[in-house]
Amino acid sequence: MAIRLGDDAPDFTAQTTQGEINFHEWLGDDWGVLFSHPKDYTPVCTTELGMAARLKPEFDRRGVKIIGLSVDPLASHEDWAKDIEETQGAAVNFPMIADADKKIADLYDMIHPNASDTFTVRSVFVIGPDKKVKLTLTYPASAGRNFEEILRVIDSLQLTAKYSVATPVNWQDGDDCIIVPAVSDEDAKAKFPKGWRAVKPYLRITPQPNK
Ligand code: BEZ
């Protein structure tokens, strides 16, 4: 069963490189990013995990825990992690789930049989503190993801959660935002003391509220 935006993120218990975890307990009140990669000892995955490790301080700063998954056993993850540290300039500093029996991959629909019967695709699930799924991404094995983009969309999601703004095309942190249509002009006066510019009644531009 595919997981859709707004669904509860399924809970599970898993063996990871940082010990056994219960997913929801491990998340606590934080945001989370659960991402799958097809296989240990593969080149694109090696670069992705190195980048995720280098960007971990940026995820921490946003109150976001990250966790990887592939359908390989724990010993394989632990051995491959040495290669990642050696070649990518960063040690893997977040848990990697060993999902050899594909239990979690199936739970999150990470195996797309018309792409591969055996390996997970590159899935990303961003999960909010309410344990609801806020974002999903699916990439093929051959295309490494852009982890800066994952941070960018987390910034957008967190702004929406806190300030009732949406973010326009190609938005970057610090750019102007859009007042969500559900907020009336009357309510916007109190919520957006910096004011706004109404390009159209439905397109109201306001400075990023937390800058
Ligand atoms: C990779 O991570 O390099 C990869 C994995 C599976 C298929 C193709 C590439």
mmCIF file with all atom_site columns, C-alpha atoms and ligand atoms in Angstrom:
data_model
loop_
_atom_site.group_PDB
_atom_site.id
_atom_site.type_symbol
_atom_site.label_atom_id
_atom_site.label_alt_id
_atom_site.label_comp_id
_atom_site.label_asym_id
_atom_site.label_entity_id
_atom_site.label_seq_id
_atom_site.pdbx_PDB_ins_code
_atom_site.Cartn_x
_atom_site.Cartn_y
_atom_site.Cartn_z
_atom_site.occupancy
_atom_site.B_iso_or_equiv
_atom_site.pdbx_formal_charge
_atom_site.auth_seq_id
_atom_site.auth_comp_id
_atom_site.auth_asym_id
_atom_site.auth_atom_id
_atom_site.pdbx_PDB_model_num
ATOM   1   C CA . MET A 1 1   ? 0.000  0.000  0.000   1.00 0.00 ? 1   MET A CA 1
ATOM   2   C CA . ALA A 1 2   ? 1.524  3.338  -1.047  1.00 0.00 ? 2   ALA A CA 1
ATOM   3   C CA . ILE A 1 3   ? 2.101  5.912  1.653   1.00 0.00 ? 3   ILE A CA 1
ATOM   4   C CA . ARG A 1 4   ? 0.551  9.281  0.900   1.00 0.00 ? 4   ARG A CA 1
ATOM   5   C CA . LEU A 1 5   ? 0.963  12.770 2.263   1.00 0.00 ? 5   LEU A CA 1
ATOM   6   C CA . GLY A 1 6   ? -0.891 13.219 5.534   1.00 0.00 ? 6   GLY A CA 1
ATOM   7   C CA . ASP A 1 7   ? -0.831 9.476  6.351   1.00 0.00 ? 7   ASP A CA 1
ATOM   8   C CA . ASP A 1 8   ? 0.494  8.296  9.701   1.00 0.00 ? 8   ASP A CA 1
ATOM   9   C CA . ALA A 1 9   ? 4.106  7.181  9.230   1.00 0.00 ? 9   ALA A CA 1
ATOM   10  C CA . PRO A 1 10  ? 4.030  3.442  9.995   1.00 0.00 ? 10  PRO A CA 1
ATOM   11  C CA . ASP A 1 11  ? 5.875  2.512  13.164  1.00 0.00 ? 11  ASP A CA 1
ATOM   12  C CA . PHE A 1 12  ? 8.397  -0.336 13.332  1.00 0.00 ? 12  PHE A CA 1
ATOM   13  C CA . THR A 1 13  ? 11.207 -1.823 15.343  1.00 0.00 ? 13  THR A CA 1
ATOM   14  C CA . ALA A 1 14  ? 14.487 -2.337 13.480  1.00 0.00 ? 14  ALA A CA 1
ATOM   15  C CA . GLN A 1 15  ? 18.107 -3.367 13.826  1.00 0.00 ? 15  GLN A CA 1
ATOM   16  C CA . THR A 1 16  ? 20.334 -0.428 12.983  1.00 0.00 ? 16  THR A CA 1
ATOM   17  C CA . THR A 1 17  ? 24.005 0.446  13.091  1.00 0.00 ? 17  THR A CA 1
ATOM   18  C CA . GLN A 1 18  ? 23.195 2.312  16.326  1.00 0.00 ? 18  GLN A CA 1
ATOM   19  C CA . GLY A 1 19  ? 21.334 -0.594 17.968  1.00 0.00 ? 19  GLY A CA 1
ATOM   20  C CA . GLU A 1 20  ? 17.692 -1.654 17.942  1.00 0.00 ? 20  GLU A CA 1
ATOM   21  C CA . ILE A 1 21  ? 15.268 1.234  17.642  1.00 0.00 ? 21  ILE A CA 1
ATOM   22  C CA . ASN A 1 22  ? 11.545 1.713  17.787  1.00 0.00 ? 22  ASN A CA 1
ATOM   23  C CA . PHE A 1 23  ? 10.957 4.307  15.072  1.00 0.00 ? 23  PHE A CA 1
ATOM   24  C CA . HIS A 1 24  ? 8.339  6.486  16.757  1.00 0.00 ? 24  HIS A CA 1
ATOM   25  C CA . GLU A 1 25  ? 10.152 6.423  20.110  1.00 0.00 ? 25  GLU A CA 1
ATOM   26  C CA . TRP A 1 26  ? 13.423 7.271  18.384  1.00 0.00 ? 26  TRP A CA 1
ATOM   27  C CA . LEU A 1 27  ? 11.787 10.229 16.607  1.00 0.00 ? 27  LEU A CA 1
ATOM   28  C CA . GLY A 1 28  ? 10.358 11.581 19.862  1.00 0.00 ? 28  GLY A CA 1
ATOM   29  C CA . ASP A 1 29  ? 9.089  15.114 19.214  1.00 0.00 ? 29  ASP A CA 1
ATOM   30  C CA . ASP A 1 30  ? 11.527 15.755 16.361  1.00 0.00 ? 30  ASP A CA 1
ATOM   31  C CA . TRP A 1 31  ? 11.019 15.813 12.628  1.00 0.00 ? 31  TRP A CA 1
ATOM   32  C CA . GLY A 1 32  ? 12.441 12.824 10.750  1.00 0.00 ? 32  GLY A CA 1
ATOM   33  C CA . VAL A 1 33  ? 13.805 11.840 7.360   1.00 0.00 ? 33  VAL A CA 1
ATOM   34  C CA . LEU A 1 34  ? 13.643 8.142  6.492   1.00 0.00 ? 34  LEU A CA 1
ATOM   35  C CA . PHE A 1 35  ? 15.435 7.385  3.230   1.00 0.00 ? 35  PHE A CA 1
ATOM   36  C CA . SER A 1 36  ? 16.148 4.157  1.415   1.00 0.00 ? 36  SER A CA 1
ATOM   37  C CA . HIS A 1 37  ? 19.002 3.373  -0.938  1.00 0.00 ? 37  HIS A CA 1
ATOM   38  C CA . PRO A 1 38  ? 19.211 0.315  -3.157  1.00 0.00 ? 38  PRO A CA 1
ATOM   39  C CA . LYS A 1 39  ? 22.211 -1.577 -1.896  1.00 0.00 ? 39  LYS A CA 1
ATOM   40  C CA . ASP A 1 40  ? 25.415 -1.502 0.149   1.00 0.00 ? 40  ASP A CA 1
ATOM   41  C CA . TYR A 1 41  ? 28.767 -1.151 -1.666  1.00 0.00 ? 41  TYR A CA 1
ATOM   42  C CA . THR A 1 42  ? 27.281 0.740  -4.611  1.00 0.00 ? 42  THR A CA 1
ATOM   43  C CA . PRO A 1 43  ? 28.788 3.967  -5.916  1.00 0.00 ? 43  PRO A CA 1
ATOM   44  C CA . VAL A 1 44  ? 25.833 6.391  -5.940  1.00 0.00 ? 44  VAL A CA 1
ATOM   45  C CA . CYS A 1 45  ? 24.700 5.251  -2.482  1.00 0.00 ? 45  CYS A CA 1
ATOM   46  C CA . THR A 1 46  ? 28.226 5.752  -1.154  1.00 0.00 ? 46  THR A CA 1
ATOM   47  C CA . THR A 1 47  ? 28.187 9.396  -2.257  1.00 0.00 ? 47  THR A CA 1
ATOM   48  C CA . GLU A 1 48  ? 24.672 9.975  -0.879  1.00 0.00 ? 48  GLU A CA 1
ATOM   49  C CA . LEU A 1 49  ? 25.493 8.629  2.573   1.00 0.00 ? 49  LEU A CA 1
ATOM   50  C CA . GLY A 1 50  ? 28.683 10.690 2.673   1.00 0.00 ? 50  GLY A CA 1
ATOM   51  C CA . MET A 1 51  ? 26.709 13.828 1.833   1.00 0.00 ? 51  MET A CA 1
ATOM   52  C CA . ALA A 1 52  ? 24.001 13.029 4.405   1.00 0.00 ? 52  ALA A CA 1
ATOM   53  C CA . ALA A 1 53  ? 26.745 12.629 7.040   1.00 0.00 ? 53  ALA A CA 1
ATOM   54  C CA . ARG A 1 54  ? 28.348 15.955 6.089   1.00 0.00 ? 54  ARG A CA 1
ATOM   55  C CA . LEU A 1 55  ? 24.960 17.715 6.246   1.00 0.00 ? 55  LEU A CA 1
ATOM   56  C CA . LYS A 1 56  ? 23.920 16.140 9.570   1.00 0.00 ? 56  LYS A CA 1
ATOM   57  C CA . PRO A 1 57  ? 24.660 19.378 11.509  1.00 0.00 ? 57  PRO A CA 1
ATOM   58  C CA . GLU A 1 58  ? 22.176 21.166 9.202   1.00 0.00 ? 58  GLU A CA 1
ATOM   59  C CA . PHE A 1 59  ? 19.505 18.547 9.934   1.00 0.00 ? 59  PHE A CA 1
ATOM   60  C CA . ASP A 1 60  ? 20.284 18.795 13.676  1.00 0.00 ? 60  ASP A CA 1
ATOM   61  C CA . ARG A 1 61  ? 19.907 22.593 13.553  1.00 0.00 ? 61  ARG A CA 1
ATOM   62  C CA . ARG A 1 62  ? 16.367 22.134 12.221  1.00 0.00 ? 62  ARG A CA 1
ATOM   63  C CA . GLY A 1 63  ? 15.426 19.488 14.814  1.00 0.00 ? 63  GLY A CA 1
ATOM   64  C CA . VAL A 1 64  ? 15.399 16.717 12.207  1.00 0.00 ? 64  VAL A CA 1
ATOM   65  C CA . LYS A 1 65  ? 16.668 13.156 12.753  1.00 0.00 ? 65  LYS A CA 1
ATOM   66  C CA . ILE A 1 66  ? 17.852 11.237 9.702   1.00 0.00 ? 66  ILE A CA 1
ATOM   67  C CA . ILE A 1 67  ? 17.913 7.478  9.202   1.00 0.00 ? 67  ILE A CA 1
ATOM   68  C CA . GLY A 1 68  ? 18.912 5.397  6.155   1.00 0.00 ? 68  GLY A CA 1
ATOM   69  C CA . LEU A 1 69  ? 17.720 1.955  5.083   1.00 0.00 ? 69  LEU A CA 1
ATOM   70  C CA . SER A 1 70  ? 18.789 -0.770 2.727   1.00 0.00 ? 70  SER A CA 1
ATOM   71  C CA . VAL A 1 71  ? 17.888 -4.424 2.499   1.00 0.00 ? 71  VAL A CA 1
ATOM   72  C CA . ASP A 1 72  ? 21.357 -5.599 3.521   1.00 0.00 ? 72  ASP A CA 1
ATOM   73  C CA . PRO A 1 73  ? 22.412 -7.129 6.845   1.00 0.00 ? 73  PRO A CA 1
ATOM   74  C CA . LEU A 1 74  ? 23.960 -5.185 9.718   1.00 0.00 ? 74  LEU A CA 1
ATOM   75  C CA . ALA A 1 75  ? 27.489 -6.581 9.270   1.00 0.00 ? 75  ALA A CA 1
ATOM   76  C CA . SER A 1 76  ? 27.455 -5.370 5.664   1.00 0.00 ? 76  SER A CA 1
ATOM   77  C CA . HIS A 1 77  ? 26.341 -1.844 6.705   1.00 0.00 ? 77  HIS A CA 1
ATOM   78  C CA . GLU A 1 78  ? 29.085 -1.720 9.342   1.00 0.00 ? 78  GLU A CA 1
ATOM   79  C CA . ASP A 1 79  ? 31.793 -2.807 6.946   1.00 0.00 ? 79  ASP A CA 1
ATOM   80  C CA . TRP A 1 80  ? 30.613 -0.516 4.115   1.00 0.00 ? 80  TRP A CA 1
ATOM   81  C CA . ALA A 1 81  ? 30.547 2.442  6.561   1.00 0.00 ? 81  ALA A CA 1
ATOM   82  C CA . LYS A 1 82  ? 34.364 2.205  6.696   1.00 0.00 ? 82  LYS A CA 1
ATOM   83  C CA . ASP A 1 83  ? 34.511 2.757  2.927   1.00 0.00 ? 83  ASP A CA 1
ATOM   84  C CA . ILE A 1 84  ? 32.143 5.726  3.202   1.00 0.00 ? 84  ILE A CA 1
ATOM   85  C CA . GLU A 1 85  ? 34.330 7.359  5.834   1.00 0.00 ? 85  GLU A CA 1
ATOM   86  C CA . GLU A 1 86  ? 37.476 6.649  3.808   1.00 0.00 ? 86  GLU A CA 1
ATOM   87  C CA . THR A 1 87  ? 36.159 7.957  0.488   1.00 0.00 ? 87  THR A CA 1
ATOM   88  C CA . GLN A 1 88  ? 33.605 10.667 1.398   1.00 0.00 ? 88  GLN A CA 1
ATOM   89  C CA . GLY A 1 89  ? 35.452 12.543 4.131   1.00 0.00 ? 89  GLY A CA 1
ATOM   90  C CA . ALA A 1 90  ? 32.787 11.911 6.765   1.00 0.00 ? 90  ALA A CA 1
ATOM   91  C CA . ALA A 1 91  ? 31.858 9.002  8.994   1.00 0.00 ? 91  ALA A CA 1
ATOM   92  C CA . VAL A 1 92  ? 28.224 7.911  8.873   1.00 0.00 ? 92  VAL A CA 1
ATOM   93  C CA . ASN A 1 93  ? 26.831 9.663  11.964  1.00 0.00 ? 93  ASN A CA 1
ATOM   94  C CA . PHE A 1 94  ? 23.201 8.516  11.845  1.00 0.00 ? 94  PHE A CA 1
ATOM   95  C CA . PRO A 1 95  ? 21.602 5.068  12.044  1.00 0.00 ? 95  PRO A CA 1
ATOM   96  C CA . MET A 1 96  ? 21.332 2.817  9.003   1.00 0.00 ? 96  MET A CA 1
ATOM   97  C CA . ILE A 1 97  ? 18.538 0.245  9.171   1.00 0.00 ? 97  ILE A CA 1
ATOM   98  C CA . ALA A 1 98  ? 19.462 -3.338 8.271   1.00 0.00 ? 98  ALA A CA 1
ATOM   99  C CA . ASP A 1 99  ? 16.273 -4.526 6.587   1.00 0.00 ? 99  ASP A CA 1
ATOM   100 C CA . ALA A 1 100 ? 17.453 -7.871 5.197   1.00 0.00 ? 100 ALA A CA 1
ATOM   101 C CA . ASP A 1 101 ? 13.966 -9.390 5.495   1.00 0.00 ? 101 ASP A CA 1
ATOM   102 C CA . LYS A 1 102 ? 12.473 -6.335 3.653   1.00 0.00 ? 102 LYS A CA 1
ATOM   103 C CA . LYS A 1 103 ? 9.873  -5.842 6.384   1.00 0.00 ? 103 LYS A CA 1
ATOM   104 C CA . ILE A 1 104 ? 10.243 -2.082 6.537   1.00 0.00 ? 104 ILE A CA 1
ATOM   105 C CA . ALA A 1 105 ? 10.828 -1.744 2.796   1.00 0.00 ? 105 ALA A CA 1
ATOM   106 C CA . ASP A 1 106 ? 7.452  -3.445 2.267   1.00 0.00 ? 106 ASP A CA 1
ATOM   107 C CA . LEU A 1 107 ? 5.759  -1.385 4.985   1.00 0.00 ? 107 LEU A CA 1
ATOM   108 C CA . TYR A 1 108 ? 6.882  1.829  3.243   1.00 0.00 ? 108 TYR A CA 1
ATOM   109 C CA . ASP A 1 109 ? 6.434  0.504  -0.322  1.00 0.00 ? 109 ASP A CA 1
ATOM   110 C CA . MET A 1 110 ? 10.112 1.047  -1.103  1.00 0.00 ? 110 MET A CA 1
ATOM   111 C CA . ILE A 1 111 ? 10.383 -1.888 -3.508  1.00 0.00 ? 111 ILE A CA 1
ATOM   112 C CA . HIS A 1 112 ? 8.951  -1.130 -6.937  1.00 0.00 ? 112 HIS A CA 1
ATOM   113 C CA . PRO A 1 113 ? 8.958  -4.491 -8.732  1.00 0.00 ? 113 PRO A CA 1
ATOM   114 C CA . ASN A 1 114 ? 8.982  -2.988 -12.221 1.00 0.00 ? 114 ASN A CA 1
ATOM   115 C CA . ALA A 1 115 ? 12.229 -1.209 -11.303 1.00 0.00 ? 115 ALA A CA 1
ATOM   116 C CA . SER A 1 116 ? 13.767 -4.055 -9.254  1.00 0.00 ? 116 SER A CA 1
ATOM   117 C CA . ASP A 1 117 ? 12.349 -7.085 -7.441  1.00 0.00 ? 117 ASP A CA 1
ATOM   118 C CA . THR A 1 118 ? 15.161 -7.143 -4.967  1.00 0.00 ? 118 THR A CA 1
ATOM   119 C CA . PHE A 1 119 ? 16.391 -3.642 -4.165  1.00 0.00 ? 119 PHE A CA 1
ATOM   120 C CA . THR A 1 120 ? 14.700 -0.594 -2.710  1.00 0.00 ? 120 THR A CA 1
ATOM   121 C CA . VAL A 1 121 ? 14.273 2.495  -4.860  1.00 0.00 ? 121 VAL A CA 1
ATOM   122 C CA . ARG A 1 122 ? 15.556 5.830  -3.519  1.00 0.00 ? 122 ARG A CA 1
ATOM   123 C CA . SER A 1 123 ? 12.615 6.821  -1.325  1.00 0.00 ? 123 SER A CA 1
ATOM   124 C CA . VAL A 1 124 ? 12.492 9.806  1.016   1.00 0.00 ? 124 VAL A CA 1
ATOM   125 C CA . PHE A 1 125 ? 9.846  10.325 3.684   1.00 0.00 ? 125 PHE A CA 1
ATOM   126 C CA . VAL A 1 126 ? 9.825  13.537 5.706   1.00 0.00 ? 126 VAL A CA 1
ATOM   127 C CA . ILE A 1 127 ? 7.824  13.007 8.886   1.00 0.00 ? 127 ILE A CA 1
ATOM   128 C CA . GLY A 1 128 ? 6.535  15.756 11.167  1.00 0.00 ? 128 GLY A CA 1
ATOM   129 C CA . PRO A 1 129 ? 6.504  15.788 14.980  1.00 0.00 ? 129 PRO A CA 1
ATOM   130 C CA . ASP A 1 130 ? 2.881  14.608 14.731  1.00 0.00 ? 130 ASP A CA 1
ATOM   131 C CA . LYS A 1 131 ? 4.216  11.447 12.964  1.00 0.00 ? 131 LYS A CA 1
ATOM   132 C CA . LYS A 1 132 ? 2.377  12.357 9.759   1.00 0.00 ? 132 LYS A CA 1
ATOM   133 C CA . VAL A 1 133 ? 4.067  12.094 6.378   1.00 0.00 ? 133 VAL A CA 1
ATOM   134 C CA . LYS A 1 134 ? 4.817  15.601 5.084   1.00 0.00 ? 134 LYS A CA 1
ATOM   135 C CA . LEU A 1 135 ? 6.774  14.804 1.926   1.00 0.00 ? 135 LEU A CA 1
ATOM   136 C CA . THR A 1 136 ? 7.599  11.801 -0.236  1.00 0.00 ? 136 THR A CA 1
ATOM   137 C CA . LEU A 1 137 ? 10.171 11.527 -3.018  1.00 0.00 ? 137 LEU A CA 1
ATOM   138 C CA . THR A 1 138 ? 11.009 8.557  -5.245  1.00 0.00 ? 138 THR A CA 1
ATOM   139 C CA . TYR A 1 139 ? 14.186 8.488  -7.317  1.00 0.00 ? 139 TYR A CA 1
ATOM   140 C CA . PRO A 1 140 ? 15.564 5.673  -9.456  1.00 0.00 ? 140 PRO A CA 1
ATOM   141 C CA . ALA A 1 141 ? 18.716 3.828  -8.423  1.00 0.00 ? 141 ALA A CA 1
ATOM   142 C CA . SER A 1 142 ? 20.787 5.609  -11.061 1.00 0.00 ? 142 SER A CA 1
ATOM   143 C CA . ALA A 1 143 ? 20.090 9.183  -9.857  1.00 0.00 ? 143 ALA A CA 1
ATOM   144 C CA . GLY A 1 144 ? 21.554 10.367 -6.582  1.00 0.00 ? 144 GLY A CA 1
ATOM   145 C CA . ARG A 1 145 ? 19.302 12.698 -4.633  1.00 0.00 ? 145 ARG A CA 1
ATOM   146 C CA . ASN A 1 146 ? 20.014 16.312 -3.754  1.00 0.00 ? 146 ASN A CA 1
ATOM   147 C CA . PHE A 1 147 ? 20.189 16.488 0.048   1.00 0.00 ? 147 PHE A CA 1
ATOM   148 C CA . GLU A 1 148 ? 20.322 20.296 -0.077  1.00 0.00 ? 148 GLU A CA 1
ATOM   149 C CA . GLU A 1 149 ? 16.872 20.114 -1.691  1.00 0.00 ? 149 GLU A CA 1
ATOM   150 C CA . ILE A 1 150 ? 15.639 17.944 1.171   1.00 0.00 ? 150 ILE A CA 1
ATOM   151 C CA . LEU A 1 151 ? 16.847 20.627 3.618   1.00 0.00 ? 151 LEU A CA 1
ATOM   152 C CA . ARG A 1 152 ? 15.214 23.346 1.491   1.00 0.00 ? 152 ARG A CA 1
ATOM   153 C CA . VAL A 1 153 ? 11.820 21.649 1.550   1.00 0.00 ? 153 VAL A CA 1
ATOM   154 C CA . ILE A 1 154 ? 12.119 20.995 5.304   1.00 0.00 ? 154 ILE A CA 1
ATOM   155 C CA . ASP A 1 155 ? 12.655 24.746 5.750   1.00 0.00 ? 155 ASP A CA 1
ATOM   156 C CA . SER A 1 156 ? 9.481  25.327 3.735   1.00 0.00 ? 156 SER A CA 1
ATOM   157 C CA . LEU A 1 157 ? 7.486  22.719 5.693   1.00 0.00 ? 157 LEU A CA 1
ATOM   158 C CA . GLN A 1 158 ? 8.618  24.156 9.019   1.00 0.00 ? 158 GLN A CA 1
ATOM   159 C CA . LEU A 1 159 ? 7.701  27.700 7.946   1.00 0.00 ? 159 LEU A CA 1
ATOM   160 C CA . THR A 1 160 ? 4.241  26.533 6.889   1.00 0.00 ? 160 THR A CA 1
ATOM   161 C CA . ALA A 1 161 ? 3.751  24.721 10.201  1.00 0.00 ? 161 ALA A CA 1
ATOM   162 C CA . LYS A 1 162 ? 4.746  27.775 12.250  1.00 0.00 ? 162 LYS A CA 1
ATOM   163 C CA . TYR A 1 163 ? 3.658  30.818 10.256  1.00 0.00 ? 163 TYR A CA 1
ATOM   164 C CA . SER A 1 164 ? 0.881  29.862 7.765   1.00 0.00 ? 164 SER A CA 1
ATOM   165 C CA . VAL A 1 165 ? 3.022  30.745 4.770   1.00 0.00 ? 165 VAL A CA 1
ATOM   166 C CA . ALA A 1 166 ? 3.697  28.763 1.612   1.00 0.00 ? 166 ALA A CA 1
ATOM   167 C CA . THR A 1 167 ? 6.850  29.126 -0.495  1.00 0.00 ? 167 THR A CA 1
ATOM   168 C CA . PRO A 1 168 ? 6.915  29.986 -4.209  1.00 0.00 ? 168 PRO A CA 1
ATOM   169 C CA . VAL A 1 169 ? 8.745  28.352 -7.077  1.00 0.00 ? 169 VAL A CA 1
ATOM   170 C CA . ASN A 1 170 ? 12.492 27.938 -6.520  1.00 0.00 ? 170 ASN A CA 1
ATOM   171 C CA . TRP A 1 171 ? 12.218 29.534 -3.085  1.00 0.00 ? 171 TRP A CA 1
ATOM   172 C CA . GLN A 1 172 ? 15.371 29.654 -0.992  1.00 0.00 ? 172 GLN A CA 1
ATOM   173 C CA . ASP A 1 173 ? 15.707 30.458 2.700   1.00 0.00 ? 173 ASP A CA 1
ATOM   174 C CA . GLY A 1 174 ? 15.413 34.244 3.115   1.00 0.00 ? 174 GLY A CA 1
ATOM   175 C CA . ASP A 1 175 ? 13.247 34.818 0.029   1.00 0.00 ? 175 ASP A CA 1
ATOM   176 C CA . ASP A 1 176 ? 9.744  36.243 0.219   1.00 0.00 ? 176 ASP A CA 1
ATOM   177 C CA . CYS A 1 177 ? 6.893  33.853 1.039   1.00 0.00 ? 177 CYS A CA 1
ATOM   178 C CA . ILE A 1 178 ? 3.206  33.556 0.157   1.00 0.00 ? 178 ILE A CA 1
ATOM   179 C CA . ILE A 1 179 ? 0.378  33.954 2.659   1.00 0.00 ? 179 ILE A CA 1
ATOM   180 C CA . VAL A 1 180 ? -1.703 30.768 2.475   1.00 0.00 ? 180 VAL A CA 1
ATOM   181 C CA . PRO A 1 181 ? -5.193 31.271 0.990   1.00 0.00 ? 181 PRO A CA 1
ATOM   182 C CA . ALA A 1 182 ? -6.854 29.996 4.202   1.00 0.00 ? 182 ALA A CA 1
ATOM   183 C CA . VAL A 1 183 ? -5.741 33.178 6.030   1.00 0.00 ? 183 VAL A CA 1
ATOM   184 C CA . SER A 1 184 ? -8.128 36.102 5.422   1.00 0.00 ? 184 SER A CA 1
ATOM   185 C CA . ASP A 1 185 ? -6.801 39.645 4.892   1.00 0.00 ? 185 ASP A CA 1
ATOM   186 C CA . GLU A 1 186 ? -8.286 40.517 8.277   1.00 0.00 ? 186 GLU A CA 1
ATOM   187 C CA . ASP A 1 187 ? -6.359 37.736 10.067  1.00 0.00 ? 187 ASP A CA 1
ATOM   188 C CA . ALA A 1 188 ? -3.237 38.443 7.988   1.00 0.00 ? 188 ALA A CA 1
ATOM   189 C CA . LYS A 1 189 ? -2.992 41.927 9.524   1.00 0.00 ? 189 LYS A CA 1
ATOM   190 C CA . ALA A 1 190 ? -2.263 40.395 12.931  1.00 0.00 ? 190 ALA A CA 1
ATOM   191 C CA . LYS A 1 191 ? -0.213 37.449 11.655  1.00 0.00 ? 191 LYS A CA 1
ATOM   192 C CA . PHE A 1 192 ? 2.043  39.372 9.280   1.00 0.00 ? 192 PHE A CA 1
ATOM   193 C CA . PRO A 1 193 ? 3.098  42.635 10.939  1.00 0.00 ? 193 PRO A CA 1
ATOM   194 C CA . LYS A 1 194 ? 5.639  43.266 8.158   1.00 0.00 ? 194 LYS A CA 1
ATOM   195 C CA . GLY A 1 195 ? 2.684  43.565 5.764   1.00 0.00 ? 195 GLY A CA 1
ATOM   196 C CA . TRP A 1 196 ? 2.229  42.079 2.307   1.00 0.00 ? 196 TRP A CA 1
ATOM   197 C CA . ARG A 1 197 ? 1.911  42.959 -1.345  1.00 0.00 ? 197 ARG A CA 1
ATOM   198 C CA . ALA A 1 198 ? -1.206 41.629 -3.090  1.00 0.00 ? 198 ALA A CA 1
ATOM   199 C CA . VAL A 1 199 ? -0.171 40.898 -6.698  1.00 0.00 ? 199 VAL A CA 1
ATOM   200 C CA . LYS A 1 200 ? -3.645 39.356 -7.018  1.00 0.00 ? 200 LYS A CA 1
ATOM   201 C CA . PRO A 1 201 ? -6.130 38.871 -4.186  1.00 0.00 ? 201 PRO A CA 1
ATOM   202 C CA . TYR A 1 202 ? -5.010 35.207 -4.076  1.00 0.00 ? 202 TYR A CA 1
ATOM   203 C CA . LEU A 1 203 ? -1.280 35.954 -4.440  1.00 0.00 ? 203 LEU A CA 1
ATOM   204 C CA . ARG A 1 204 ? -0.087 37.818 -1.362  1.00 0.00 ? 204 ARG A CA 1
ATOM   205 C CA . ILE A 1 205 ? 3.663  38.168 -0.933  1.00 0.00 ? 205 ILE A CA 1
ATOM   206 C CA . THR A 1 206 ? 5.203  38.745 2.498   1.00 0.00 ? 206 THR A CA 1
ATOM   207 C CA . PRO A 1 207 ? 8.787  38.802 3.778   1.00 0.00 ? 207 PRO A CA 1
ATOM   208 C CA . GLN A 1 208 ? 9.912  35.512 5.328   1.00 0.00 ? 208 GLN A CA 1
ATOM   209 C CA . PRO A 1 209 ? 8.395  35.794 8.829   1.00 0.00 ? 209 PRO A CA 1
ATOM   210 C CA . ASN A 1 210 ? 11.369 34.470 10.831  1.00 0.00 ? 210 ASN A CA 1
ATOM   211 C CA . LYS A 1 211 ? 14.028 36.682 9.201   1.00 0.00 ? 211 LYS A CA 1
HETATM 212 C C1 . BEZ B 2 .   ? 24.406 2.967  -6.905  1.00 0.00 ? 1   BEZ B C1 1
HETATM 213 O O1 . BEZ B 2 .   ? 24.115 3.290  -5.748  1.00 0.00 ? 1   BEZ B O1 1
HETATM 214 O O2 . BEZ B 2 .   ? 25.447 3.338  -7.427  1.00 0.00 ? 1   BEZ B O2 1
HETATM 215 C C2 . BEZ B 2 .   ? 23.488 2.097  -7.698  1.00 0.00 ? 1   BEZ B C2 1
HETATM 216 C C3 . BEZ B 2 .   ? 22.711 1.149  -7.081  1.00 0.00 ? 1   BEZ B C3 1
HETATM 217 C C4 . BEZ B 2 .   ? 21.909 0.324  -7.838  1.00 0.00 ? 1   BEZ B C4 1
HETATM 218 C C5 . BEZ B 2 .   ? 21.860 0.489  -9.223  1.00 0.00 ? 1   BEZ B C5 1
HETATM 219 C C6 . BEZ B 2 .   ? 22.631 1.485  -9.833  1.00 0.00 ? 1   BEZ B C6 1
HETATM 220 C C7 . BEZ B 2 .   ? 23.445 2.292  -9.067  1.00 0.00 ? 1   BEZ B C7 1
#
